[in-house]
PDB file of C-alpha atoms in Angstrom:
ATOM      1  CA  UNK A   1       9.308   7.755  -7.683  1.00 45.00           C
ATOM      2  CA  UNK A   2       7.791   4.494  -8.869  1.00 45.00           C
ATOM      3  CA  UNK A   3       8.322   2.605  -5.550  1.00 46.00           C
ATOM      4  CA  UNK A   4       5.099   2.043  -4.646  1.00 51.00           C
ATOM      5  CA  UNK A   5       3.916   0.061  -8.270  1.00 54.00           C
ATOM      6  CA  UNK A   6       7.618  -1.246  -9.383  1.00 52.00           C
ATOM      7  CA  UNK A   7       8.521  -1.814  -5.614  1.00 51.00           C
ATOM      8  CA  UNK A   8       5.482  -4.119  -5.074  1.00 49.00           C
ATOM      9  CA  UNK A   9       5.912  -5.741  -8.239  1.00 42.00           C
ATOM     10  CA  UNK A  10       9.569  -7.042  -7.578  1.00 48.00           C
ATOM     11  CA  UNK A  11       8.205  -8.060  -4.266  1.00 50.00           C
ATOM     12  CA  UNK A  12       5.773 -10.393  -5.902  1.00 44.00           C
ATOM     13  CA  UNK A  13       8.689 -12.210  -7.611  1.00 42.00           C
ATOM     14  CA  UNK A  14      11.458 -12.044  -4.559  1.00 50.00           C
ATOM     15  CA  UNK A  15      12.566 -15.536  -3.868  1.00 49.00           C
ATOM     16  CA  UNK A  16      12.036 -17.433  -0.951  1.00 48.00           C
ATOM     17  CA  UNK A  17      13.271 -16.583   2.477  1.00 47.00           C
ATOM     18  CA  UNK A  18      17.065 -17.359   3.115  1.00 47.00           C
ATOM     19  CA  UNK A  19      18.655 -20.499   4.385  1.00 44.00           C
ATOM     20  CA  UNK A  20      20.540 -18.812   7.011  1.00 46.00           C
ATOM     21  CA  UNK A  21      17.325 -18.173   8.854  1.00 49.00           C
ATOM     22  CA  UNK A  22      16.615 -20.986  11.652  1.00 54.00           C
ATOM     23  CA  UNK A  23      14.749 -23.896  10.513  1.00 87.00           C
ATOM     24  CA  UNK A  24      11.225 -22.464  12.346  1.00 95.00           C
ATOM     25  CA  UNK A  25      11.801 -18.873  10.630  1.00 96.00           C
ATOM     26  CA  UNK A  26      11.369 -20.851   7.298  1.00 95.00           C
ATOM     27  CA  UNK A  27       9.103 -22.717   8.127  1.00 96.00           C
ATOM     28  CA  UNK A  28       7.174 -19.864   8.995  1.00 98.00           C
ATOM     29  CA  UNK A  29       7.478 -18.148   5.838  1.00 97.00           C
ATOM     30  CA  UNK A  30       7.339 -20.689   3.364  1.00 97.00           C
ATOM     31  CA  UNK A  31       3.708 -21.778   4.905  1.00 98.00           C
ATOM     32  CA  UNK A  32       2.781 -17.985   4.790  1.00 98.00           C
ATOM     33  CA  UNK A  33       3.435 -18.199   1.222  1.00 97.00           C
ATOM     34  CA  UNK A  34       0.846 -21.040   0.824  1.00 98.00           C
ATOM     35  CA  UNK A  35      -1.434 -20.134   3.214  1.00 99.00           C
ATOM     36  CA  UNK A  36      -0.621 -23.110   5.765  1.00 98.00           C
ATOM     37  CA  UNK A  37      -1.873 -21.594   9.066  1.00 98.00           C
ATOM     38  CA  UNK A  38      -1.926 -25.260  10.590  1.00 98.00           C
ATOM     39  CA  UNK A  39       2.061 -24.994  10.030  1.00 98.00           C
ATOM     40  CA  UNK A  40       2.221 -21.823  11.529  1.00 98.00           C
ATOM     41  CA  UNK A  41      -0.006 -22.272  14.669  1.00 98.00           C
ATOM     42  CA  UNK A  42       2.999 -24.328  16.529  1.00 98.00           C
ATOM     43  CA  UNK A  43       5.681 -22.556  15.742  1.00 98.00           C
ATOM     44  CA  UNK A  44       3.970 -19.720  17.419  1.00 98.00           C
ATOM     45  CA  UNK A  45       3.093 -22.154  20.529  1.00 97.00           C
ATOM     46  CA  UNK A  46       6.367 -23.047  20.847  1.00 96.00           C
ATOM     47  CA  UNK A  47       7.440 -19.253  21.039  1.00 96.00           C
ATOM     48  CA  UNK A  48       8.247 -17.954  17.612  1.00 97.00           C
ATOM     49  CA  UNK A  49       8.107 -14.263  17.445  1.00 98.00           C
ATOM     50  CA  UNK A  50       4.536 -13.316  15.346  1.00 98.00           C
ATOM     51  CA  UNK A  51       6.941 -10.284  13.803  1.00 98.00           C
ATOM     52  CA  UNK A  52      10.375 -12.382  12.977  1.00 97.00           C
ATOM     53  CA  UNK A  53      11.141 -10.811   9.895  1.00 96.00           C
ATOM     54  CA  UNK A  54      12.575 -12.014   6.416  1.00 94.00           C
ATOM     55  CA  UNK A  55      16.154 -10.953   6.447  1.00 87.00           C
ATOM     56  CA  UNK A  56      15.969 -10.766   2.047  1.00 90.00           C
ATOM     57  CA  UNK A  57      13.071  -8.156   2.199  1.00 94.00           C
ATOM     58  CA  UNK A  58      12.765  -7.591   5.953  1.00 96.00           C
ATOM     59  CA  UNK A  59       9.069  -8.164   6.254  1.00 98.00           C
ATOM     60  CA  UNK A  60       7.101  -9.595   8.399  1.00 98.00           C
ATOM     61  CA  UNK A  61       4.939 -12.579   8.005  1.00 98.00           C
ATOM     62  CA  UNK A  62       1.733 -10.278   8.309  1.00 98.00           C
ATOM     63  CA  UNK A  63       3.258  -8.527   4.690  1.00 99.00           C
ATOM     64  CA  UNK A  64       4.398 -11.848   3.357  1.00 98.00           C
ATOM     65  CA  UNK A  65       0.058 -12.732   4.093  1.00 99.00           C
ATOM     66  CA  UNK A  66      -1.191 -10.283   2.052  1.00 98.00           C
ATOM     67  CA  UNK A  67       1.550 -10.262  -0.249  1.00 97.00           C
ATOM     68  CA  UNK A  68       0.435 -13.611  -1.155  1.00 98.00           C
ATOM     69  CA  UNK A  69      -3.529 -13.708  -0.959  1.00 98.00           C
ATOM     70  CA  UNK A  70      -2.885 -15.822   2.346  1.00 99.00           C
ATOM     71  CA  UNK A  71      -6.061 -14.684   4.451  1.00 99.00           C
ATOM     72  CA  UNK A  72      -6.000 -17.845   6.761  1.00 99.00           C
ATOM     73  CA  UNK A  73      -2.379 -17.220   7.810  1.00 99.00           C
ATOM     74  CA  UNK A  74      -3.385 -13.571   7.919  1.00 99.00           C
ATOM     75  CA  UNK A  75      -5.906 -13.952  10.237  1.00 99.00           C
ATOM     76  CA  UNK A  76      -3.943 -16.031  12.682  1.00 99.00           C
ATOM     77  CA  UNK A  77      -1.048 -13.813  12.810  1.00 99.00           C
ATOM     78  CA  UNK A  78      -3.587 -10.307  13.224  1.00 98.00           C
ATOM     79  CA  UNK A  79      -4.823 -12.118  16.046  1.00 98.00           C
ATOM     80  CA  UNK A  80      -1.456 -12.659  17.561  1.00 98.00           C
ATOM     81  CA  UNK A  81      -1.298  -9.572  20.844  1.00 96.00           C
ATOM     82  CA  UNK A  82       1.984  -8.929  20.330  1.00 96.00           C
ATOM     83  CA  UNK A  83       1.450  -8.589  16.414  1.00 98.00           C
ATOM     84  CA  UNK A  84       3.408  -5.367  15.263  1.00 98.00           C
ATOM     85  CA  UNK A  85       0.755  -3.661  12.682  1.00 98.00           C
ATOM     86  CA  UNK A  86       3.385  -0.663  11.864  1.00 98.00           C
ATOM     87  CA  UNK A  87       6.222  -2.940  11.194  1.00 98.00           C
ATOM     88  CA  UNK A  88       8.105  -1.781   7.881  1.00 97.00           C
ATOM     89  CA  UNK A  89       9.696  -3.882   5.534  1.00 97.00           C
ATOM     90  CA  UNK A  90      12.716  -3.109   4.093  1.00 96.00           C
ATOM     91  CA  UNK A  91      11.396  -1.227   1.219  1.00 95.00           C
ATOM     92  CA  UNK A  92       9.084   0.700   3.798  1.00 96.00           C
ATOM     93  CA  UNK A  93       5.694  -0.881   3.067  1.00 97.00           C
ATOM     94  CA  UNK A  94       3.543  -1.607   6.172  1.00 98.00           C
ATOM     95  CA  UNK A  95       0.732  -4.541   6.077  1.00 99.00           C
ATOM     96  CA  UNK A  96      -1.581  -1.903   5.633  1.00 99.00           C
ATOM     97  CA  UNK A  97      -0.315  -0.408   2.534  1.00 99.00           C
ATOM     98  CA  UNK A  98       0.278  -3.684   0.894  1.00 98.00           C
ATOM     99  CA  UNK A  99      -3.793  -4.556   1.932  1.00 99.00           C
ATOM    100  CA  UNK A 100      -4.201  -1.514  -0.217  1.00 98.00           C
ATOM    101  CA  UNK A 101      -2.534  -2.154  -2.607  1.00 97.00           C
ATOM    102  CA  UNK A 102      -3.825  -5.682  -3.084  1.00 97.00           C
ATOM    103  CA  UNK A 103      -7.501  -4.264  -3.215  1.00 97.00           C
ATOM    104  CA  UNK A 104      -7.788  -6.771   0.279  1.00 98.00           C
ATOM    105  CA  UNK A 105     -10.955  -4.822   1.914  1.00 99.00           C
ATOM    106  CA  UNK A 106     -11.253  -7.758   4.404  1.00 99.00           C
ATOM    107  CA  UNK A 107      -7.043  -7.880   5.542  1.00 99.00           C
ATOM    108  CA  UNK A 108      -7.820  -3.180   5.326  1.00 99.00           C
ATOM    109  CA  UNK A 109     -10.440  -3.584   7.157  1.00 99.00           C
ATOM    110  CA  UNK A 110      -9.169  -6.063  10.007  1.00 99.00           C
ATOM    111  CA  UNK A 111      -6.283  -4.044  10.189  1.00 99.00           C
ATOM    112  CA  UNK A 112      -7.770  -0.136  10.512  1.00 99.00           C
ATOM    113  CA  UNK A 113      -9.979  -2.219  13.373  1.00 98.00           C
ATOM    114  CA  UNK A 114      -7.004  -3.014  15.464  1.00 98.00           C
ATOM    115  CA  UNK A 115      -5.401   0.359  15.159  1.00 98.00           C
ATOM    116  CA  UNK A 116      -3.560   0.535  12.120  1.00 98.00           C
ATOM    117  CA  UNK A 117      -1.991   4.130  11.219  1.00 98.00           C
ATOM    118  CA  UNK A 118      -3.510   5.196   8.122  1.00 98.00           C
ATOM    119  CA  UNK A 119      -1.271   8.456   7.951  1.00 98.00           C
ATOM    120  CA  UNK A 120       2.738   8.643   8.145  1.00 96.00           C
ATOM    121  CA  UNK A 121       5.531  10.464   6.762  1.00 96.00           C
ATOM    122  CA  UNK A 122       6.474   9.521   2.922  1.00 97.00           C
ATOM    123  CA  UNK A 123       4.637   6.573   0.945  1.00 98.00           C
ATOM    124  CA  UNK A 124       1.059   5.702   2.343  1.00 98.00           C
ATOM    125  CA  UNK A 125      -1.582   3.398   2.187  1.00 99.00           C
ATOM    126  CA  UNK A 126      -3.495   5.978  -0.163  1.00 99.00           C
ATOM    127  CA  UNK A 127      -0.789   6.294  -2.253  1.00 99.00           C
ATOM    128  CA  UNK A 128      -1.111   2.838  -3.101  1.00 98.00           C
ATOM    129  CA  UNK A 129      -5.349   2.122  -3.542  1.00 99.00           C
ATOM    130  CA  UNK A 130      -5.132   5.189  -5.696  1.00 99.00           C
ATOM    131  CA  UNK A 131      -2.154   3.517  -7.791  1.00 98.00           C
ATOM    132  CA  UNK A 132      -4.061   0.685  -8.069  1.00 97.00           C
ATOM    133  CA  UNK A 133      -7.334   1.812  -8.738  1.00 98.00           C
ATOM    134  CA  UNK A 134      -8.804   0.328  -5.260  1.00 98.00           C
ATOM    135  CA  UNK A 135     -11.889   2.503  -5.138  1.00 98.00           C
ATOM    136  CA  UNK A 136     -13.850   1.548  -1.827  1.00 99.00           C
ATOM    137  CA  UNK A 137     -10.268   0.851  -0.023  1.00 99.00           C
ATOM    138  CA  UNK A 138     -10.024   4.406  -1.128  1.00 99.00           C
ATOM    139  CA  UNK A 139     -12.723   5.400   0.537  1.00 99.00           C
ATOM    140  CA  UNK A 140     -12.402   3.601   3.799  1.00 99.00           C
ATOM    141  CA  UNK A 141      -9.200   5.567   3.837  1.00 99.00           C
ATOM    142  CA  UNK A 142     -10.628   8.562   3.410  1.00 99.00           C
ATOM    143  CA  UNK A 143     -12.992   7.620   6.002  1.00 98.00           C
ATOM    144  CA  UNK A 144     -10.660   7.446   8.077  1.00 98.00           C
ATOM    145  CA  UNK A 145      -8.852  10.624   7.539  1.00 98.00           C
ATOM    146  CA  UNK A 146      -6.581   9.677   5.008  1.00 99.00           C
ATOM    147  CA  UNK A 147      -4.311  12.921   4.116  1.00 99.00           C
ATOM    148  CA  UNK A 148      -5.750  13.173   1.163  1.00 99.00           C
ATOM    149  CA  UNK A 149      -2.638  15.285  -0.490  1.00 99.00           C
ATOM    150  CA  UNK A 150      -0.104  12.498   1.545  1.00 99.00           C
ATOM    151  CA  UNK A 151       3.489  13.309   0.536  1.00 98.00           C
ATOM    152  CA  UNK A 152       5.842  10.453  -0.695  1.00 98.00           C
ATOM    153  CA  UNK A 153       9.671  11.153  -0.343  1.00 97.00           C
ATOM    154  CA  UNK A 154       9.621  13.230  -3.640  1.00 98.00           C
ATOM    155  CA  UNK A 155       6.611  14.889  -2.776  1.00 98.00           C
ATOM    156  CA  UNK A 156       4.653  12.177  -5.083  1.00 99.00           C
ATOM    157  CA  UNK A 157       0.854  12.338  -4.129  1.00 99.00           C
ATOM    158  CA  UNK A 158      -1.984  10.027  -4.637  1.00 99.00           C
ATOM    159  CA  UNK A 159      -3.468  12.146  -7.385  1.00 99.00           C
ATOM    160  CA  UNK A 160      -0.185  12.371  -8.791  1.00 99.00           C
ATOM    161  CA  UNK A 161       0.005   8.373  -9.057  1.00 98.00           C
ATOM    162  CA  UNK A 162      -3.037   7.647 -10.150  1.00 99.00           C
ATOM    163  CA  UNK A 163      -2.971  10.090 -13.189  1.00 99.00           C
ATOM    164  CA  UNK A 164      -0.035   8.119 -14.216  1.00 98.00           C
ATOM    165  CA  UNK A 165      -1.239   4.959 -13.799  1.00 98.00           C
ATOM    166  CA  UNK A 166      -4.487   5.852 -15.764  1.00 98.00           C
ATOM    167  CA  UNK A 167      -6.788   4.817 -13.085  1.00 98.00           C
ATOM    168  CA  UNK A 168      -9.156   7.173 -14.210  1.00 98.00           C
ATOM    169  CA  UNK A 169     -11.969   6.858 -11.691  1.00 98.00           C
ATOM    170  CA  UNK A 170      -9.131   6.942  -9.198  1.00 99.00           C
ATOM    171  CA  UNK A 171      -8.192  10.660 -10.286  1.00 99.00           C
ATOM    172  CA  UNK A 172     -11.800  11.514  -9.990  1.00 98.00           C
ATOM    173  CA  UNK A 173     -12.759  10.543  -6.591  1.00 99.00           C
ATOM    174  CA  UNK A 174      -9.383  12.285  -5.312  1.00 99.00           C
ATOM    175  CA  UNK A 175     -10.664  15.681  -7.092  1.00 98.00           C
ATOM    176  CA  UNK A 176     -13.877  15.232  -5.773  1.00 98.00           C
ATOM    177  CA  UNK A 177     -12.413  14.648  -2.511  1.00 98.00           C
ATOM    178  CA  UNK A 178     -10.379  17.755  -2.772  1.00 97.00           C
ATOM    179  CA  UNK A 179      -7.066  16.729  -4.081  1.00 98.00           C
ATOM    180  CA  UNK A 180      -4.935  19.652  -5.051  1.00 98.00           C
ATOM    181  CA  UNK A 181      -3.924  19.567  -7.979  1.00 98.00           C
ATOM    182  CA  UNK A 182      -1.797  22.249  -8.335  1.00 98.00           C
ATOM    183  CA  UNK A 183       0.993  20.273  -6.208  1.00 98.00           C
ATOM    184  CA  UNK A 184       4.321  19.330  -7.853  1.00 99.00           C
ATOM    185  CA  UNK A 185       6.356  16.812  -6.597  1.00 98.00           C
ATOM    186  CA  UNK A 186      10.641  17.497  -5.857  1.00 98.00           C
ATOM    187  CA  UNK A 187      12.225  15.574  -9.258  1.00 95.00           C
ATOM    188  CA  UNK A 188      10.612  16.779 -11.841  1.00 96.00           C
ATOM    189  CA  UNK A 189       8.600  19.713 -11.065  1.00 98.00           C
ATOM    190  CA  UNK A 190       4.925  18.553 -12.196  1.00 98.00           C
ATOM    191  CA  UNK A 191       1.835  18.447 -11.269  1.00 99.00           C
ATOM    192  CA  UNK A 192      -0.694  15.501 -11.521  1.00 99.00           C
ATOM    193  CA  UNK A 193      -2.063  16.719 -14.876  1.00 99.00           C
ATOM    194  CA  UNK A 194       1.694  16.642 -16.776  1.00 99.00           C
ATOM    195  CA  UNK A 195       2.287  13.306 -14.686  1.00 98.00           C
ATOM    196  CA  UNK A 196      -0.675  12.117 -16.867  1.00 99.00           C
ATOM    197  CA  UNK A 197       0.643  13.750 -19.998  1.00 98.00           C
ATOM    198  CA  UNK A 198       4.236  11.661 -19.799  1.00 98.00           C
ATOM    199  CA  UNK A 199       2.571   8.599 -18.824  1.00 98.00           C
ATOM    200  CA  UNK A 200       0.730   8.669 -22.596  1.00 98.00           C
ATOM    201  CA  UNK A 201      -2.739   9.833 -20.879  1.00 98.00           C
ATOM    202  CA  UNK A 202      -3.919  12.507 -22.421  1.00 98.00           C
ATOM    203  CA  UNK A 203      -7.050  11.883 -21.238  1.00 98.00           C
ATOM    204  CA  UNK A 204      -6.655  11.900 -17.670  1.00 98.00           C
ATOM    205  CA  UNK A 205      -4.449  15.523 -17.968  1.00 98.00           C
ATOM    206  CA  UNK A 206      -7.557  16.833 -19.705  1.00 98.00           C
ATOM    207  CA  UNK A 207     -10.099  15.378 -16.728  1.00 97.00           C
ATOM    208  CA  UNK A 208      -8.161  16.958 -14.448  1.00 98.00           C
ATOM    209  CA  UNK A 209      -7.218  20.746 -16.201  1.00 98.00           C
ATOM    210  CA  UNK A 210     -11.164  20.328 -16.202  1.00 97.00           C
ATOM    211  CA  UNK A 211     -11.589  20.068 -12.846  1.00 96.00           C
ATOM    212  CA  UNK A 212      -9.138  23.355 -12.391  1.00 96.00           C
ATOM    213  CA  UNK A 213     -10.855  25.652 -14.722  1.00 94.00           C
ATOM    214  CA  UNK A 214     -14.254  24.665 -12.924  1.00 92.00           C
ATOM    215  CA  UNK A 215     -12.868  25.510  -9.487  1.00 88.00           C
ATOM    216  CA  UNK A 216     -11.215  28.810 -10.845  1.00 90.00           C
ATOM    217  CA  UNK A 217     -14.668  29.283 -12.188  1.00 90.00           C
ATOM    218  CA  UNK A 218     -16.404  28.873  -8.407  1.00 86.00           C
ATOM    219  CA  UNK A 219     -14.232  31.122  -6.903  1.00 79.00           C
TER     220      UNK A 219
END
């Protein structure tokens, strides 16, 4: 259930892609871990596939990018026609979703303009700005029809992640927004106001019982 912070996380510490890649493959993702797009521009020249993937983590340099603050190298490969936007890395995360979750408006941005699938089945990009308190990435999301009560595989919501993660102003755009939350996710039965309550945020379970009472009130 904490994929989406811890997974990200151990991501930022994974070690460098594996010598058992050919020589270009590392190439290519050690200079997308620095930002070297002059390293990268030949290798793709000479025919190296935009999408190869990282056999460690399975992502693609477009995720490594972002991963890594590495705009230049993410701008050449979003440019790339045969760039796959939708790949998943081994842990599920698309380059979207890790935009998100880096707060990256630009890399969000570039990416929603080239067709990027703001909704699929389990974790999703929302999930993520919500975790990490990405406000406006938020609502670009939104803008573009973001499920707002997304599922992840344990029936996890945004709401439900940012109440734990205390990102207060988070939790209130989502309720404003028309977050449900009434919702319980599959392991332990709660909804977003108890998820607050176990994360030590007793503040954030009061916001949102708040927010209940006033819409019981309105009806």
């Amino acid at each position: 259930m904490r994929l989406g912070v811890a997974a990200m996380a151990a991501c930022a510490l994974a070690p460098a892609p594996s010598a058992a890649q050919t020589d270009p493959a590392v190439s290519f993702f050690r200079a997308a871990q620095v930002n070297d797009a002059g390293r990268i521009k030949p290798l793709l020249a000479r025919g190296l596939d935009p999408n190869v993937r990282d056999p460690e983590r399975g992502e693609t340099g477009l995720i490594v990018a972002l991963r890594n603050d590495a705009m230049d190298v993410f701008d050449l490969l979003i440019a790339q026609p045969k760039i796959a936007l939708e790949a998943q890395a081994g842990n599920g995360n698309t380059a979207l979703m890790m935009a998100a979750f880096k707060n990256n408006m630009p890399a969000v941005k570039a990416l929603l303009a080239r067709g990027a699938q703001v909704n699929r089945p389990g974790w999703t990009a929302l999930h993520y700005a919500a975790s990490a308190g990405a406000l406006d990435i938020m609502r670009v999301l939104l803008e573009h029809h973001a499920y707002i009560d997304a599922e992840s595989p344990t029936k996890v919501t945004p709401l439900m992640l940012a109440a734990r993660e205390g990102q207060e102003d988070a939790v209130k755009l989502l309720l404003q927004e028309g977050a449900d939350a009434s919702l319980r996710d599959a392991g332990f039965r709660i909804d977003a106001a108890e998820f607050a309550e176990r994360a030590d945020k007793p503040w954030i379970a009061k916001a949102i019982r708040h927010h209940q009472a006033e819409q019981l009130m309105r009806r």
